[in-house]
Amino acid sequence: MATYPRRGAPLAREQGALILALVAVATLAWFLTKRRMAGMDAGPGTDPGAFGFYISSWVLMMTAMMFPSIVPMVLVYRLVQRRRGELRPAASLGSTPLFVGGYLISWAAFGGLAYALFVGVRTASIGAFSWHRGGPYVAGAALLAAALYQLTPAKDACLRRCRGPLQFITHAWRDGPIGALRMGVEHGAWCVGCCWALMAGLFALGVMSVGWMVLIAALIAAEKLLPWKGAANLAVAAIMAALAIAVALTPSSVPGLTIPASAAAERTMSTMRHSHMQIHARPGRATSPMSHMQMHARPPGPGS
């Protein structure tokens, strides 16, 4: 009997250290995200900037937002890997970062697709999407779609895999470092399937807003970690539906929502435009996406 605690102690210490590492990395990512995003929230339609800046910021955001909710999956992965003894102890430690790295690869791929779609729509300069015309309804529709997706079989299937670490690990297991990376990518793909609509809602609220990032991250953690799966899912759907109605009908009453063309948004755009010109301006350079956002944020004048 006395030998059991001694056998379990190294495992408990390793699991505790892994939890602390994930929380520490997430905390650092939140700190860096807050610094990077300071003064950049121009509300719905915020210019995501150049792709290099955006994708690095996106991966940082996903690290901050998603790492707390993947703690159970990473713990189970490490436990199963340890017990299988497929690699030497010193070498096996490298597979856990590869698993986490594969997870981030899936989210980076989704972020790249979201960027292409978002910038493509904005570049099209569709007047009906400007904030003073159909903008609030477009943002509200995106949030309502996120609420409705919570109730679909696809959402339920993806969420079950995110909430069942042992089932996923045993069915998707692959040996070796490459196997760890592939498993991380696969788990990330299921997580994208589970949360893509909530991330689309983040774009509708303001992708550069740390406050809205915190809210979406909290909703994701709730539906993945709370023991009441059905109740948590319905609560997330209700919150997103309430946001959809408020943003579409009374956006000025939504706490924390930066209204395009407001004084706060104009200050943000001025700061971002100044930084863009300082870093990127060259003779003959094409108009940046910021100019499209600025054009759509203002009320249309006579004859426009």
Tab-separated table of C-alpha atoms in Angstrom:
chain	number	residue	atom	x	y	z
A	1	MET	CA	0.000	0.000	0.000
A	2	ALA	CA	2.825	2.375	0.858
A	3	THR	CA	4.325	1.951	-2.599
A	4	TYR	CA	1.285	3.356	-4.434
A	5	PRO	CA	1.760	6.984	-3.364
A	6	ARG	CA	5.427	6.782	-4.308
A	7	ARG	CA	4.497	5.428	-7.741
A	8	GLY	CA	1.780	7.997	-8.247
A	9	ALA	CA	3.768	10.972	-7.022
A	10	PRO	CA	5.912	11.441	-10.157
A	11	LEU	CA	2.815	11.213	-12.355
A	12	ALA	CA	0.930	13.710	-10.203
A	13	ARG	CA	3.879	16.090	-10.293
A	14	GLU	CA	4.164	15.742	-14.061
A	15	GLN	CA	0.452	16.363	-14.581
A	16	GLY	CA	0.564	19.356	-12.240
A	17	ALA	CA	3.571	20.785	-14.055
A	18	LEU	CA	1.779	20.320	-17.388
A	19	ILE	CA	-1.293	22.195	-16.133
A	20	LEU	CA	0.888	25.013	-14.822
A	21	ALA	CA	2.781	25.189	-18.123
A	22	LEU	CA	-0.420	25.469	-20.177
A	23	VAL	CA	-1.881	28.088	-17.844
A	24	ALA	CA	1.385	30.032	-17.824
A	25	VAL	CA	1.621	30.033	-21.623
A	26	ALA	CA	-2.031	31.111	-21.904
A	27	THR	CA	-1.468	33.897	-19.363
A	28	LEU	CA	1.589	35.145	-21.250
A	29	ALA	CA	-0.365	34.995	-24.512
A	30	TRP	CA	-3.163	37.089	-22.978
A	31	PHE	CA	-0.620	39.653	-21.802
A	32	LEU	CA	1.032	39.871	-25.225
A	33	THR	CA	-2.348	39.967	-26.977
A	34	LYS	CA	-3.509	42.856	-24.810
A	35	ARG	CA	-0.332	44.782	-25.577
A	36	ARG	CA	-0.522	44.080	-29.292
A	37	MET	CA	-4.230	44.898	-29.599
A	38	ALA	CA	-4.147	48.056	-27.476
A	39	GLY	CA	-6.060	50.835	-29.234
A	40	MET	CA	-6.873	48.676	-32.285
A	41	ASP	CA	-10.544	47.879	-31.724
A	42	ALA	CA	-12.622	49.773	-34.297
A	43	GLY	CA	-15.663	47.540	-33.751
A	44	PRO	CA	-17.358	45.384	-36.404
A	45	GLY	CA	-15.349	45.518	-39.601
A	46	THR	CA	-12.026	46.307	-37.899
A	47	ASP	CA	-9.188	46.124	-40.406
A	48	PRO	CA	-7.140	42.986	-39.547
A	49	GLY	CA	-4.012	44.550	-41.068
A	50	ALA	CA	-1.389	42.869	-43.204
A	51	PHE	CA	-1.497	39.066	-43.303
A	52	GLY	CA	1.801	38.617	-41.454
A	53	PHE	CA	0.640	40.783	-38.564
A	54	TYR	CA	-2.802	39.197	-38.544
A	55	ILE	CA	-1.722	35.525	-38.592
A	56	SER	CA	0.864	35.996	-35.843
A	57	SER	CA	-1.754	37.832	-33.776
A	58	TRP	CA	-4.325	35.128	-34.524
A	59	VAL	CA	-2.079	32.289	-33.315
A	60	LEU	CA	-1.322	34.304	-30.189
A	61	MET	CA	-5.055	34.848	-29.674
A	62	MET	CA	-5.808	31.152	-30.072
A	63	THR	CA	-3.099	30.286	-27.562
A	64	ALA	CA	-4.649	32.687	-25.056
A	65	MET	CA	-8.261	31.757	-25.730
A	66	MET	CA	-8.063	27.991	-26.233
A	67	PHE	CA	-5.283	26.637	-24.012
A	68	PRO	CA	-7.363	26.635	-20.802
A	69	SER	CA	-10.074	24.550	-22.477
A	70	ILE	CA	-7.658	21.949	-23.911
A	71	VAL	CA	-6.042	21.124	-20.564
A	72	PRO	CA	-8.029	17.848	-20.118
A	73	MET	CA	-7.182	16.678	-23.653
A	74	VAL	CA	-3.461	17.389	-23.225
A	75	LEU	CA	-3.397	15.666	-19.827
A	76	VAL	CA	-5.041	12.526	-21.194
A	77	TYR	CA	-2.749	12.515	-24.226
A	78	ARG	CA	0.331	12.715	-22.019
A	79	LEU	CA	-1.003	10.056	-19.633
A	80	VAL	CA	-1.738	7.549	-22.410
A	81	GLN	CA	1.589	8.253	-24.080
A	82	ARG	CA	3.443	7.782	-20.814
A	83	ARG	CA	1.762	4.475	-20.053
A	84	ARG	CA	2.310	3.097	-23.535
A	85	GLY	CA	6.022	3.652	-23.094
A	86	GLU	CA	6.486	4.009	-26.847
A	87	LEU	CA	9.536	6.289	-26.475
A	88	ARG	CA	12.300	6.802	-23.957
A	89	PRO	CA	11.105	9.083	-21.137
A	90	ALA	CA	13.384	11.939	-22.157
A	91	ALA	CA	12.327	11.755	-25.794
A	92	SER	CA	8.631	11.282	-25.096
A	93	LEU	CA	8.348	14.716	-23.528
A	94	GLY	CA	8.788	16.274	-26.966
A	95	SER	CA	5.607	14.682	-28.285
A	96	THR	CA	3.303	16.714	-26.045
A	97	PRO	CA	4.476	20.079	-27.474
A	98	LEU	CA	4.073	18.560	-30.950
A	99	PHE	CA	0.495	17.586	-30.109
A	100	VAL	CA	-0.230	21.132	-28.933
A	101	GLY	CA	1.581	22.552	-31.966
A	102	GLY	CA	-0.579	20.473	-34.304
A	103	TYR	CA	-3.653	21.853	-32.559
A	104	LEU	CA	-2.478	25.404	-33.270
A	105	ILE	CA	-1.762	24.511	-36.906
A	106	SER	CA	-5.456	23.718	-37.430
A	107	TRP	CA	-6.486	27.024	-35.889
A	108	ALA	CA	-3.886	28.894	-37.946
A	109	ALA	CA	-5.324	27.339	-41.109
A	110	PHE	CA	-8.824	28.407	-40.113
A	111	GLY	CA	-7.542	31.893	-39.312
A	112	GLY	CA	-5.984	32.166	-42.763
A	113	LEU	CA	-9.256	31.183	-44.451
A	114	ALA	CA	-11.203	33.629	-42.268
A	115	TYR	CA	-8.768	36.396	-43.217
A	116	ALA	CA	-9.129	35.696	-46.938
A	117	LEU	CA	-12.940	35.711	-46.706
A	118	PHE	CA	-13.106	38.808	-44.505
A	119	VAL	CA	-10.681	40.879	-46.586
A	120	GLY	CA	-12.282	39.646	-49.813
A	121	VAL	CA	-15.713	40.858	-48.734
A	122	ARG	CA	-14.355	44.193	-47.541
A	123	THR	CA	-12.341	44.723	-50.702
A	124	ALA	CA	-15.518	44.224	-52.725
A	125	SER	CA	-16.738	47.501	-51.171
A	126	ILE	CA	-20.364	46.411	-50.923
A	127	GLY	CA	-22.216	49.552	-49.886
A	128	ALA	CA	-25.036	47.619	-48.243
A	129	PHE	CA	-22.551	46.273	-45.686
A	130	SER	CA	-21.518	49.746	-44.464
A	131	TRP	CA	-22.390	50.317	-40.824
A	132	HIS	CA	-24.853	53.136	-41.494
A	133	ARG	CA	-26.811	50.964	-43.892
A	134	GLY	CA	-26.948	47.219	-43.326
A	135	GLY	CA	-23.882	46.795	-41.100
A	136	PRO	CA	-25.684	46.181	-37.788
A	137	TYR	CA	-27.937	43.597	-39.430
A	138	VAL	CA	-24.976	41.822	-41.035
A	139	ALA	CA	-23.185	41.674	-37.674
A	140	GLY	CA	-26.381	40.561	-35.953
A	141	ALA	CA	-26.937	37.856	-38.564
A	142	ALA	CA	-23.419	36.484	-37.980
A	143	LEU	CA	-24.077	36.328	-34.237
A	144	LEU	CA	-27.487	34.726	-34.757
A	145	ALA	CA	-25.912	32.116	-37.040
A	146	ALA	CA	-23.445	31.327	-34.246
A	147	ALA	CA	-26.351	30.889	-31.823
A	148	LEU	CA	-28.238	28.587	-34.192
A	149	TYR	CA	-25.128	26.510	-34.920
A	150	GLN	CA	-25.001	25.630	-31.214
A	151	LEU	CA	-28.180	23.594	-31.739
A	152	THR	CA	-27.075	21.596	-34.792
A	153	PRO	CA	-25.994	17.918	-34.934
A	154	ALA	CA	-22.639	19.005	-36.387
A	155	LYS	CA	-21.943	21.133	-33.319
A	156	ASP	CA	-22.949	18.282	-31.019
A	157	ALA	CA	-20.701	15.791	-32.823
A	158	CYS	CA	-17.673	18.086	-32.634
A	159	LEU	CA	-18.334	19.074	-29.032
A	160	ARG	CA	-18.619	15.424	-27.939
A	161	ARG	CA	-15.118	14.769	-29.265
A	162	CYS	CA	-13.771	17.857	-27.523
A	163	ARG	CA	-15.402	16.843	-24.232
A	164	GLY	CA	-14.313	13.189	-24.450
A	165	PRO	CA	-10.506	13.211	-24.313
A	166	LEU	CA	-10.025	9.506	-23.618
A	167	GLN	CA	-12.378	8.454	-26.413
A	168	PHE	CA	-10.626	10.743	-28.896
A	169	ILE	CA	-7.114	9.703	-27.839
A	170	THR	CA	-7.793	5.973	-27.984
A	171	HIS	CA	-9.488	6.138	-31.384
A	172	ALA	CA	-7.077	8.605	-32.994
A	173	TRP	CA	-3.820	7.331	-31.504
A	174	ARG	CA	-0.709	7.400	-33.695
A	175	ASP	CA	2.783	6.557	-32.530
A	176	GLY	CA	5.841	8.760	-32.639
A	177	PRO	CA	6.458	12.497	-32.986
A	178	ILE	CA	4.768	12.704	-36.397
A	179	GLY	CA	1.824	10.828	-34.948
A	180	ALA	CA	1.633	13.359	-32.109
A	181	LEU	CA	1.584	16.228	-34.596
A	182	ARG	CA	-1.115	14.554	-36.709
A	183	MET	CA	-3.229	13.865	-33.626
A	184	GLY	CA	-2.917	17.515	-32.618
A	185	VAL	CA	-4.004	18.626	-36.080
A	186	GLU	CA	-6.975	16.245	-35.958
A	187	HIS	CA	-8.041	17.409	-32.520
A	188	GLY	CA	-7.644	21.005	-33.677
A	189	ALA	CA	-9.865	20.264	-36.670
A	190	TRP	CA	-12.619	18.953	-34.390
A	191	CYS	CA	-12.188	22.024	-32.199
A	192	VAL	CA	-12.496	24.294	-35.242
A	193	GLY	CA	-15.668	22.436	-36.188
A	194	CYS	CA	-16.965	23.036	-32.682
A	195	CYS	CA	-16.052	26.720	-32.340
A	196	TRP	CA	-15.822	28.259	-35.827
A	197	ALA	CA	-19.203	29.992	-35.532
A	198	LEU	CA	-18.250	31.590	-32.213
A	199	MET	CA	-15.063	32.855	-33.851
A	200	ALA	CA	-17.142	34.271	-36.706
A	201	GLY	CA	-19.130	36.055	-34.020
A	202	LEU	CA	-15.864	37.521	-32.742
A	203	PHE	CA	-15.242	39.045	-36.181
A	204	ALA	CA	-18.757	40.505	-36.057
A	205	LEU	CA	-18.110	42.100	-32.669
A	206	GLY	CA	-14.566	43.302	-33.349
A	207	VAL	CA	-11.722	40.872	-33.899
A	208	MET	CA	-9.201	43.212	-32.251
A	209	SER	CA	-11.237	43.631	-29.051
A	210	VAL	CA	-9.666	41.917	-26.042
A	211	GLY	CA	-12.940	42.217	-24.132
A	212	TRP	CA	-14.880	40.247	-26.738
A	213	MET	CA	-12.036	37.724	-26.945
A	214	VAL	CA	-12.418	37.127	-23.204
A	215	LEU	CA	-16.173	36.594	-23.567
A	216	ILE	CA	-15.843	34.132	-26.457
A	217	ALA	CA	-13.037	32.276	-24.659
A	218	ALA	CA	-15.208	32.004	-21.531
A	219	LEU	CA	-18.141	30.612	-23.549
A	220	ILE	CA	-15.869	28.047	-25.217
A	221	ALA	CA	-14.395	26.985	-21.876
A	222	ALA	CA	-17.879	26.693	-20.362
A	223	GLU	CA	-19.259	24.404	-23.048
A	224	LYS	CA	-16.136	22.222	-23.032
A	225	LEU	CA	-15.361	21.997	-19.325
A	226	LEU	CA	-18.598	22.331	-17.362
A	227	PRO	CA	-20.211	18.987	-16.468
A	228	TRP	CA	-23.641	20.102	-17.743
A	229	LYS	CA	-23.082	19.817	-21.486
A	230	GLY	CA	-26.662	20.445	-22.623
A	231	ALA	CA	-27.275	23.362	-20.265
A	232	ALA	CA	-23.937	24.972	-21.126
A	233	ASN	CA	-24.615	24.641	-24.841
A	234	LEU	CA	-28.054	26.208	-24.535
A	235	ALA	CA	-26.673	29.020	-22.366
A	236	VAL	CA	-24.045	29.836	-25.017
A	237	ALA	CA	-26.744	29.832	-27.710
A	238	ALA	CA	-28.936	32.157	-25.617
A	239	ILE	CA	-26.086	34.605	-24.992
A	240	MET	CA	-25.175	34.737	-28.683
A	241	ALA	CA	-28.832	35.197	-29.681
A	242	ALA	CA	-29.245	38.057	-27.191
A	243	LEU	CA	-26.093	39.693	-28.562
A	244	ALA	CA	-27.406	39.256	-32.115
A	245	ILE	CA	-30.649	41.070	-31.332
A	246	ALA	CA	-28.912	43.849	-29.419
A	247	VAL	CA	-26.241	44.461	-32.070
A	248	ALA	CA	-28.795	44.456	-34.897
A	249	LEU	CA	-31.409	46.673	-33.227
A	250	THR	CA	-29.705	48.756	-30.527
A	251	PRO	CA	-25.926	48.523	-31.036
A	252	SER	CA	-25.224	51.644	-28.979
A	253	SER	CA	-26.656	49.874	-25.915
A	254	VAL	CA	-24.218	46.926	-26.116
A	255	PRO	CA	-21.511	47.383	-23.445
A	256	GLY	CA	-18.007	47.229	-24.871
A	257	LEU	CA	-19.075	47.406	-28.519
A	258	THR	CA	-17.146	50.029	-30.477
A	259	ILE	CA	-19.474	51.633	-32.989
A	260	PRO	CA	-17.890	52.235	-36.417
A	261	ALA	CA	-17.606	55.960	-37.276
A	262	SER	CA	-17.848	56.869	-33.586
A	263	ALA	CA	-15.203	59.053	-31.968
A	264	ALA	CA	-13.530	55.970	-30.451
A	265	ALA	CA	-13.459	54.171	-33.800
A	266	GLU	CA	-12.081	57.245	-35.579
A	267	ARG	CA	-9.277	57.506	-33.031
A	268	THR	CA	-8.488	53.833	-33.528
A	269	MET	CA	-8.451	54.141	-37.318
A	270	SER	CA	-6.264	57.229	-37.118
A	271	THR	CA	-3.750	55.410	-34.921
A	272	MET	CA	-3.738	52.312	-37.117
A	273	ARG	CA	-3.481	54.359	-40.297
A	274	HIS	CA	-0.554	56.330	-38.880
A	275	SER	CA	1.245	53.113	-37.890
A	276	HIS	CA	0.509	51.578	-41.281
A	277	MET	CA	1.945	54.604	-43.086
A	278	GLN	CA	5.048	54.681	-40.902
A	279	ILE	CA	5.853	51.002	-41.412
A	280	HIS	CA	4.522	50.178	-44.864
A	281	ALA	CA	4.135	53.385	-46.891
A	282	ARG	CA	6.067	53.383	-50.159
A	283	PRO	CA	5.665	55.459	-53.335
A	284	GLY	CA	2.973	53.995	-55.550
A	285	ARG	CA	1.738	51.595	-52.879
A	286	ALA	CA	-1.843	50.356	-53.375
A	287	THR	CA	-4.581	51.559	-51.058
A	288	SER	CA	-4.683	49.586	-47.825
A	289	PRO	CA	-7.760	47.755	-46.524
A	290	MET	CA	-8.061	50.521	-43.924
A	291	SER	CA	-9.228	52.940	-46.590
A	292	HIS	CA	-12.129	50.632	-47.431
A	293	MET	CA	-13.123	50.424	-43.809
A	294	GLN	CA	-12.937	54.176	-43.418
A	295	MET	CA	-15.100	54.677	-46.499
A	296	HIS	CA	-17.781	52.258	-45.266
A	297	ALA	CA	-17.793	53.586	-41.716
A	298	ARG	CA	-18.946	57.062	-42.784
A	299	PRO	CA	-22.542	57.836	-43.664
A	300	PRO	CA	-23.070	57.926	-47.418
A	301	GLY	CA	-23.214	61.449	-48.783
A	302	PRO	CA	-25.490	62.811	-51.443
A	303	GLY	CA	-25.176	60.919	-54.673
A	304	SER	CA	-23.089	58.113	-53.149
